[in-house]
mmCIF file of C-alpha atoms and ligand atoms in Angstrom:
data_model
loop_
_atom_site.group_PDB
_atom_site.id
_atom_site.type_symbol
_atom_site.label_atom_id
_atom_site.label_comp_id
_atom_site.label_asym_id
_atom_site.label_seq_id
_atom_site.Cartn_x
_atom_site.Cartn_y
_atom_site.Cartn_z
ATOM 1 C CA UNK K 1 37.396 -14.002 -20.771
ATOM 2 C CA UNK K 2 40.906 -12.267 -19.591
ATOM 3 C CA UNK K 3 41.909 -9.928 -16.409
ATOM 4 C CA UNK K 4 39.534 -7.893 -14.849
ATOM 5 C CA UNK K 5 37.571 -5.345 -16.792
ATOM 6 C CA UNK K 6 36.057 -1.875 -15.688
ATOM 7 C CA UNK K 7 33.916 -0.678 -18.936
ATOM 8 C CA UNK K 8 32.869 3.683 -18.075
ATOM 9 C CA UNK K 9 30.170 3.373 -21.052
ATOM 10 C CA UNK K 10 27.089 0.351 -22.271
ATOM 11 C CA UNK K 11 28.222 0.759 -25.965
ATOM 12 C CA UNK K 12 31.996 -1.297 -24.786
ATOM 13 C CA UNK K 13 30.405 -3.482 -22.678
ATOM 14 C CA UNK K 14 28.124 -4.682 -24.451
ATOM 15 C CA UNK K 15 30.759 -5.087 -27.445
ATOM 16 C CA UNK K 16 33.172 -7.114 -25.010
ATOM 17 C CA UNK K 17 29.459 -9.341 -23.975
ATOM 18 C CA UNK K 18 29.146 -9.734 -27.616
ATOM 19 C CA UNK K 19 33.013 -11.508 -27.987
ATOM 20 C CA UNK K 20 31.754 -14.285 -25.957
ATOM 21 C CA UNK K 21 31.507 -17.333 -27.728
ATOM 22 C CA UNK K 22 28.341 -18.488 -26.515
ATOM 23 C CA UNK K 23 25.864 -16.127 -25.128
ATOM 24 C CA UNK K 24 26.580 -15.864 -21.537
ATOM 25 C CA UNK K 25 23.647 -15.325 -19.113
ATOM 26 C CA UNK K 26 24.179 -11.746 -17.311
ATOM 27 C CA UNK K 27 23.889 -10.610 -13.619
ATOM 28 C CA UNK K 28 23.483 -7.398 -12.528
ATOM 29 C CA UNK K 29 24.579 -5.790 -8.708
ATOM 30 C CA UNK K 30 23.289 -2.173 -9.213
ATOM 31 C CA UNK K 31 25.378 -0.472 -6.344
ATOM 32 C CA UNK K 32 26.489 3.233 -6.260
ATOM 33 C CA UNK K 33 29.790 2.182 -4.825
ATOM 34 C CA UNK K 34 31.596 3.118 -1.008
ATOM 35 C CA UNK K 35 31.638 -1.318 -1.405
ATOM 36 C CA UNK K 36 30.676 -3.344 1.648
ATOM 37 C CA UNK K 37 30.221 -6.936 2.477
ATOM 38 C CA UNK K 38 26.618 -6.767 1.617
ATOM 39 C CA UNK K 39 27.442 -5.715 -2.663
ATOM 40 C CA UNK K 40 29.714 -8.241 -1.846
ATOM 41 C CA UNK K 41 27.603 -11.202 -0.930
ATOM 42 C CA UNK K 42 24.942 -10.125 -3.552
ATOM 43 C CA UNK K 43 28.180 -10.310 -5.596
ATOM 44 C CA UNK K 44 28.263 -14.022 -4.398
ATOM 45 C CA UNK K 45 25.126 -14.917 -5.123
ATOM 46 C CA UNK K 46 24.538 -13.129 -8.944
ATOM 47 C CA UNK K 47 27.774 -15.723 -9.885
ATOM 48 C CA UNK K 48 26.501 -18.791 -8.389
ATOM 49 C CA UNK K 49 23.207 -17.854 -10.639
ATOM 50 C CA UNK K 50 24.710 -16.490 -12.972
ATOM 51 C CA UNK K 51 27.815 -16.651 -16.244
ATOM 52 C CA UNK K 52 28.758 -13.197 -15.695
ATOM 53 C CA UNK K 53 28.227 -10.711 -13.160
ATOM 54 C CA UNK K 54 27.515 -6.930 -14.768
ATOM 55 C CA UNK K 55 28.304 -4.391 -11.035
ATOM 56 C CA UNK K 56 27.562 -0.602 -11.423
ATOM 57 C CA UNK K 57 28.717 2.342 -10.100
ATOM 58 C CA UNK K 58 26.656 4.845 -10.153
ATOM 59 C CA UNK K 59 25.603 7.637 -7.843
ATOM 60 C CA UNK K 60 21.916 8.752 -9.109
ATOM 61 C CA UNK K 61 21.510 12.313 -9.020
ATOM 62 C CA UNK K 62 17.845 11.263 -9.071
ATOM 63 C CA UNK K 63 17.451 9.538 -6.366
ATOM 64 C CA UNK K 64 18.699 12.207 -4.491
ATOM 65 C CA UNK K 65 15.907 14.777 -2.640
ATOM 66 C CA UNK K 66 17.705 16.364 -0.358
ATOM 67 C CA UNK K 67 21.339 17.602 -2.621
ATOM 68 C CA UNK K 68 23.798 17.959 0.314
ATOM 69 C CA UNK K 69 22.891 13.861 0.971
ATOM 70 C CA UNK K 70 23.781 13.412 -2.706
ATOM 71 C CA UNK K 71 27.149 16.243 -1.836
ATOM 72 C CA UNK K 72 28.287 13.689 0.221
ATOM 73 C CA UNK K 73 27.609 10.143 -0.702
ATOM 74 C CA UNK K 74 30.568 8.391 0.125
ATOM 75 C CA UNK K 75 32.154 7.990 -3.453
ATOM 76 C CA UNK K 76 35.677 5.649 -3.009
ATOM 77 C CA UNK K 77 35.718 4.343 -6.256
ATOM 78 C CA UNK K 78 39.587 3.191 -5.936
ATOM 79 C CA UNK K 79 38.716 0.929 -2.985
ATOM 80 C CA UNK K 80 35.188 -0.213 -5.094
ATOM 81 C CA UNK K 81 37.987 -1.935 -7.897
ATOM 82 C CA UNK K 82 40.341 -2.619 -5.377
ATOM 83 C CA UNK K 83 37.912 -5.165 -3.488
ATOM 84 C CA UNK K 84 36.029 -6.099 -7.439
ATOM 85 C CA UNK K 85 39.960 -6.917 -8.720
ATOM 86 C CA UNK K 86 39.662 -10.176 -6.806
ATOM 87 C CA UNK K 87 36.511 -11.386 -8.716
ATOM 88 C CA UNK K 88 36.389 -13.759 -11.803
ATOM 89 C CA UNK K 89 33.438 -13.808 -13.815
ATOM 90 C CA UNK K 90 32.874 -9.911 -12.831
ATOM 91 C CA UNK K 91 33.067 -6.916 -15.355
ATOM 92 C CA UNK K 92 32.633 -3.295 -13.307
ATOM 93 C CA UNK K 93 30.760 -0.460 -15.191
ATOM 94 C CA UNK K 94 30.319 2.617 -14.811
ATOM 95 C CA UNK K 95 28.931 4.620 -16.477
ATOM 96 C CA UNK K 96 28.119 8.746 -16.592
ATOM 97 C CA UNK K 97 25.156 10.009 -16.704
ATOM 98 C CA UNK K 98 24.352 10.800 -20.103
ATOM 99 C CA UNK K 99 24.398 7.181 -20.844
ATOM 100 C CA UNK K 100 22.425 5.982 -18.161
ATOM 101 C CA UNK K 101 19.285 8.548 -18.765
ATOM 102 C CA UNK K 102 20.396 9.026 -23.261
ATOM 103 C CA UNK K 103 17.906 11.908 -24.746
ATOM 104 C CA UNK K 104 15.788 9.107 -25.704
ATOM 105 C CA UNK K 105 15.330 7.462 -22.735
ATOM 106 C CA UNK K 106 13.502 4.208 -22.849
ATOM 107 C CA UNK K 107 11.996 4.314 -19.990
ATOM 108 C CA UNK K 108 8.469 5.540 -19.955
ATOM 109 C CA UNK K 109 6.905 6.507 -16.301
ATOM 110 C CA UNK K 110 5.591 4.172 -13.669
ATOM 111 C CA UNK K 111 3.284 5.370 -11.371
ATOM 112 C CA UNK K 112 3.928 3.777 -7.895
ATOM 113 C CA UNK K 113 0.883 4.260 -5.875
ATOM 114 C CA UNK K 114 0.933 3.799 -1.884
ATOM 115 C CA UNK K 115 4.787 2.583 -2.401
ATOM 116 C CA UNK K 116 5.298 6.399 -3.172
ATOM 117 C CA UNK K 117 3.749 8.286 0.053
ATOM 118 C CA UNK K 118 4.443 5.968 2.387
ATOM 119 C CA UNK K 119 7.527 5.616 4.748
ATOM 120 C CA UNK K 120 10.934 6.672 2.532
ATOM 121 C CA UNK K 121 8.285 7.779 0.021
ATOM 122 C CA UNK K 122 6.843 10.241 2.524
ATOM 123 C CA UNK K 123 10.371 11.607 3.235
ATOM 124 C CA UNK K 124 12.076 11.339 0.420
ATOM 125 C CA UNK K 125 9.877 12.317 -2.121
ATOM 126 C CA UNK K 126 10.764 11.868 -5.860
ATOM 127 C CA UNK K 127 13.495 8.993 -4.127
ATOM 128 C CA UNK K 128 11.131 6.386 -5.054
ATOM 129 C CA UNK K 129 10.993 7.442 -8.741
ATOM 130 C CA UNK K 130 14.697 7.927 -9.485
ATOM 131 C CA UNK K 131 14.970 4.581 -8.304
ATOM 132 C CA UNK K 132 12.680 2.950 -10.818
ATOM 133 C CA UNK K 133 13.778 5.216 -13.567
ATOM 134 C CA UNK K 134 18.151 4.063 -12.980
ATOM 135 C CA UNK K 135 17.177 0.359 -12.640
ATOM 136 C CA UNK K 136 15.149 0.608 -15.271
ATOM 137 C CA UNK K 137 17.300 2.247 -17.287
ATOM 138 C CA UNK K 138 20.483 -0.237 -15.706
ATOM 139 C CA UNK K 139 18.570 -3.020 -16.716
ATOM 140 C CA UNK K 140 17.517 -2.032 -20.581
ATOM 141 C CA UNK K 141 21.395 -1.512 -21.481
ATOM 142 C CA UNK K 142 23.034 -4.062 -19.762
ATOM 143 C CA UNK K 143 20.720 -7.153 -20.700
ATOM 144 C CA UNK K 144 20.904 -8.358 -18.131
ATOM 145 C CA UNK K 145 18.579 -11.793 -17.030
ATOM 146 C CA UNK K 146 18.502 -11.552 -13.623
ATOM 147 C CA UNK K 147 18.873 -8.657 -10.821
ATOM 148 C CA UNK K 148 20.593 -8.823 -7.471
ATOM 149 C CA UNK K 149 18.932 -6.475 -4.365
ATOM 150 C CA UNK K 150 19.832 -6.367 -0.672
ATOM 151 C CA UNK K 151 16.213 -6.897 1.593
ATOM 152 C CA UNK K 152 18.012 -4.176 3.867
ATOM 153 C CA UNK K 153 15.635 -1.684 0.959
ATOM 154 C CA UNK K 154 12.686 -4.268 1.482
ATOM 155 C CA UNK K 155 10.679 -0.711 0.109
ATOM 156 C CA UNK K 156 13.052 0.178 -2.639
ATOM 157 C CA UNK K 157 12.745 -3.930 -3.693
ATOM 158 C CA UNK K 158 9.210 -4.040 -3.730
ATOM 159 C CA UNK K 159 9.007 -0.338 -5.769
ATOM 160 C CA UNK K 160 11.977 -1.822 -8.472
ATOM 161 C CA UNK K 161 9.274 -5.479 -8.566
ATOM 162 C CA UNK K 162 6.399 -3.459 -9.455
ATOM 163 C CA UNK K 163 8.670 -1.624 -11.506
ATOM 164 C CA UNK K 164 9.352 -3.927 -13.915
ATOM 165 C CA UNK K 165 6.379 -6.516 -13.800
ATOM 166 C CA UNK K 166 4.315 -2.703 -14.902
ATOM 167 C CA UNK K 167 7.113 -2.391 -17.875
ATOM 168 C CA UNK K 168 7.217 -5.702 -18.525
ATOM 169 C CA UNK K 169 10.862 -5.699 -18.077
ATOM 170 C CA UNK K 170 12.518 -9.910 -18.900
ATOM 171 C CA UNK K 171 14.675 -9.592 -15.691
ATOM 172 C CA UNK K 172 14.270 -11.579 -12.526
ATOM 173 C CA UNK K 173 14.375 -9.972 -9.310
ATOM 174 C CA UNK K 174 16.759 -11.477 -6.434
ATOM 175 C CA UNK K 175 15.642 -10.312 -3.402
ATOM 176 C CA UNK K 176 18.951 -11.022 -0.876
ATOM 177 C CA UNK K 177 19.296 -10.962 2.591
ATOM 178 C CA UNK K 178 20.562 -8.584 4.856
ATOM 179 C CA UNK K 179 24.194 -8.390 5.944
ATOM 180 C CA UNK K 180 24.291 -7.631 9.602
ATOM 181 C CA UNK K 181 27.914 -6.882 12.164
ATOM 182 C CA UNK K 182 28.713 -8.189 15.329
ATOM 183 C CA UNK K 183 25.808 -5.872 17.175
ATOM 184 C CA UNK K 184 23.142 -6.128 14.135
ATOM 185 C CA UNK K 185 23.827 -3.271 12.171
ATOM 186 C CA UNK K 186 23.512 -3.369 8.903
ATOM 187 C CA UNK K 187 25.334 -2.544 6.582
ATOM 188 C CA UNK K 188 26.065 0.412 4.531
ATOM 189 C CA UNK K 189 27.694 2.832 2.660
ATOM 190 C CA UNK K 190 26.204 5.608 4.344
ATOM 191 C CA UNK K 191 27.930 3.870 7.733
ATOM 192 C CA UNK K 192 31.584 5.059 6.397
ATOM 193 C CA UNK K 193 29.826 8.644 7.760
ATOM 194 C CA UNK K 194 30.200 7.581 10.882
ATOM 195 C CA UNK K 195 32.454 8.220 13.663
ATOM 196 C CA UNK K 196 33.588 5.279 15.970
ATOM 197 C CA UNK K 197 30.661 6.984 18.702
ATOM 198 C CA UNK K 198 27.945 7.308 16.056
ATOM 199 C CA UNK K 199 28.393 4.035 14.883
ATOM 200 C CA UNK K 200 28.274 2.241 18.638
ATOM 201 C CA UNK K 201 24.858 4.313 19.470
ATOM 202 C CA UNK K 202 23.537 3.621 15.914
ATOM 203 C CA UNK K 203 23.103 -0.257 17.360
ATOM 204 C CA UNK K 204 19.595 1.345 18.821
ATOM 205 C CA UNK K 205 17.860 0.309 15.368
ATOM 206 C CA UNK K 206 19.229 -3.155 15.774
ATOM 207 C CA UNK K 207 17.919 -3.493 19.335
ATOM 208 C CA UNK K 208 15.034 -1.726 18.631
ATOM 209 C CA UNK K 209 14.578 -4.278 15.658
ATOM 210 C CA UNK K 210 14.954 -6.630 17.534
ATOM 211 C CA UNK K 211 12.779 -5.663 19.991
ATOM 212 C CA UNK K 212 9.719 -5.810 18.238
ATOM 213 C CA UNK K 213 10.230 -8.988 16.153
ATOM 214 C CA UNK K 214 10.480 -10.602 19.880
ATOM 215 C CA UNK K 215 7.424 -8.703 21.090
ATOM 216 C CA UNK K 216 4.812 -8.561 18.128
ATOM 217 C CA UNK K 217 4.458 -12.529 18.698
ATOM 218 C CA UNK K 218 2.638 -11.627 22.703
ATOM 219 C CA UNK K 219 1.572 -8.456 22.024
ATOM 220 C CA UNK K 220 -0.615 -6.210 20.224
ATOM 221 C CA UNK K 221 1.166 -4.656 16.931
ATOM 222 C CA UNK K 222 -0.104 -0.859 18.655
ATOM 223 C CA UNK K 223 1.914 -1.846 21.875
ATOM 224 C CA UNK K 224 4.806 -2.978 20.645
ATOM 225 C CA UNK K 225 5.314 -0.261 18.532
ATOM 226 C CA UNK K 226 4.361 2.525 21.468
ATOM 227 C CA UNK K 227 7.354 -0.043 23.508
ATOM 228 C CA UNK K 228 9.384 0.235 20.810
ATOM 229 C CA UNK K 229 9.140 3.770 19.935
ATOM 230 C CA UNK K 230 10.144 4.371 23.966
ATOM 231 C CA UNK K 231 12.932 1.789 23.334
ATOM 232 C CA UNK K 232 14.232 3.853 20.301
ATOM 233 C CA UNK K 233 14.131 7.123 22.150
ATOM 234 C CA UNK K 234 16.383 5.845 25.180
ATOM 235 C CA UNK K 235 19.030 6.001 22.772
ATOM 236 C CA UNK K 236 20.940 9.063 20.690
ATOM 237 C CA UNK K 237 19.244 9.366 17.621
ATOM 238 C CA UNK K 238 16.903 11.448 15.886
ATOM 239 C CA UNK K 239 14.128 8.763 14.835
ATOM 240 C CA UNK K 240 12.450 9.686 11.720
ATOM 241 C CA UNK K 241 9.653 7.307 11.837
ATOM 242 C CA UNK K 242 8.933 3.422 13.614
ATOM 243 C CA UNK K 243 6.395 1.863 11.063
ATOM 244 C CA UNK K 244 4.764 -1.502 11.070
ATOM 245 C CA UNK K 245 3.719 -2.507 7.549
ATOM 246 C CA UNK K 246 2.454 -5.449 5.393
ATOM 247 C CA UNK K 247 5.848 -5.403 3.418
ATOM 248 C CA UNK K 248 3.824 -6.882 -0.155
ATOM 249 C CA UNK K 249 0.656 -4.473 0.502
ATOM 250 C CA UNK K 250 3.158 -1.552 2.495
ATOM 251 C CA UNK K 251 -0.550 -0.534 4.542
ATOM 252 C CA UNK K 252 -0.603 -0.807 7.800
ATOM 253 C CA UNK K 253 0.597 -4.241 9.884
ATOM 254 C CA UNK K 254 -2.882 -5.994 11.325
ATOM 255 C CA UNK K 255 -1.657 -7.960 14.607
ATOM 256 C CA UNK K 256 -1.413 -11.661 13.023
ATOM 257 C CA UNK K 257 -0.586 -10.289 9.738
ATOM 258 C CA UNK K 258 1.740 -13.615 7.900
ATOM 259 C CA UNK K 259 3.912 -10.385 5.811
ATOM 260 C CA UNK K 260 4.569 -8.076 8.737
ATOM 261 C CA UNK K 261 7.534 -5.605 8.414
ATOM 262 C CA UNK K 262 9.065 -3.195 10.783
ATOM 263 C CA UNK K 263 11.131 -0.505 9.515
ATOM 264 C CA UNK K 264 12.841 2.010 10.576
ATOM 265 C CA UNK K 265 14.749 5.190 8.848
ATOM 266 C CA UNK K 266 15.759 7.728 12.010
ATOM 267 C CA UNK K 267 18.994 10.340 11.810
ATOM 268 C CA UNK K 268 22.610 9.427 12.966
ATOM 269 C CA UNK K 269 24.392 12.326 13.632
ATOM 270 C CA UNK K 270 23.012 13.816 10.675
ATOM 271 C CA UNK K 271 23.288 10.815 8.467
ATOM 272 C CA UNK K 272 19.859 9.273 7.576
ATOM 273 C CA UNK K 273 20.211 5.461 8.328
ATOM 274 C CA UNK K 274 17.284 2.653 7.741
ATOM 275 C CA UNK K 275 16.110 -0.835 8.838
ATOM 276 C CA UNK K 276 14.023 -3.943 8.742
ATOM 277 C CA UNK K 277 13.193 -6.878 9.947
ATOM 278 C CA UNK K 278 10.603 -9.364 9.064
ATOM 279 C CA UNK K 279 8.000 -10.067 11.661
HETATM 280 O O1 LIG M 301 20.845 0.448 -3.715
HETATM 281 C C1 LIG M 301 21.280 1.221 -3.661
HETATM 282 O O2 LIG M 301 22.288 1.191 -3.391
HETATM 283 C C2 LIG M 301 20.432 2.163 -5.186
HETATM 284 O O3 LIG M 301 19.565 2.527 -4.531
HETATM 285 C C3 LIG M 301 20.298 1.513 -6.776
HETATM 286 C C4 LIG M 301 19.498 0.264 -6.674
HETATM 287 C C5 LIG M 301 22.055 0.834 -6.829
HETATM 288 C C6 LIG M 301 19.979 1.752 -7.521
HETATM 289 O O4 LIG M 301 20.911 3.479 -7.645
#
């Protein structure tokens, strides 16, 4: 493979792949751009496990329930490409809407059950249907054997696993650890929209999650939740939800649960942020 390659449709990407002497194993890192170290850690992992990594950059209109959110979503393609250029065995695909959602669409809608009605599902109607659809079509058209997703979007990960199992797509979904800065703040493309002061204030998210993680071993879940909300509200962010759940079923967490997670969504000066910790 010579030089860094960017493709703007799946057809040219597939032609490029078919020119390899031996069919490469393909890892897919789907992104909406505004790449940060969290994305690069997914790429590193995908590189370890595959001959070739395809990074897609596609701001998926179907997963934005709020048109203003879609409009404001950060788009910095030149910056993204300059971050990716240094990689070997990595190609970029920036498809158009018509490529991802062709007239003959291969996706048969999957019912998401509870995942679509709690937490993100409740506050962002239609969001996960859009995520399931785009991720299905990206994997389907790119023919990836593995696809990499961050645990920061823990509910998204469950949605994708469910969609893959229902549609029987031949792909392995690989979850990857959340990457955090020194203050514990999870890296996210949306952080680009925060001022320095906002960014500092947003540290209350991780502080609260960490509080829950420590206290849950000692106190009843209801009491921990109440105290955590008080702690969160001592900061300046507007809380949308703070929930303790079982991250397999997405049902409420019960004291002693093996698969606990605490999930937060909040607005920081109009920017919606989410994060979670496993308990
Ligand atoms: O997590 C994201 O950036 C997006 O939801 C994804 C998985 C790339 C689908 O558009």
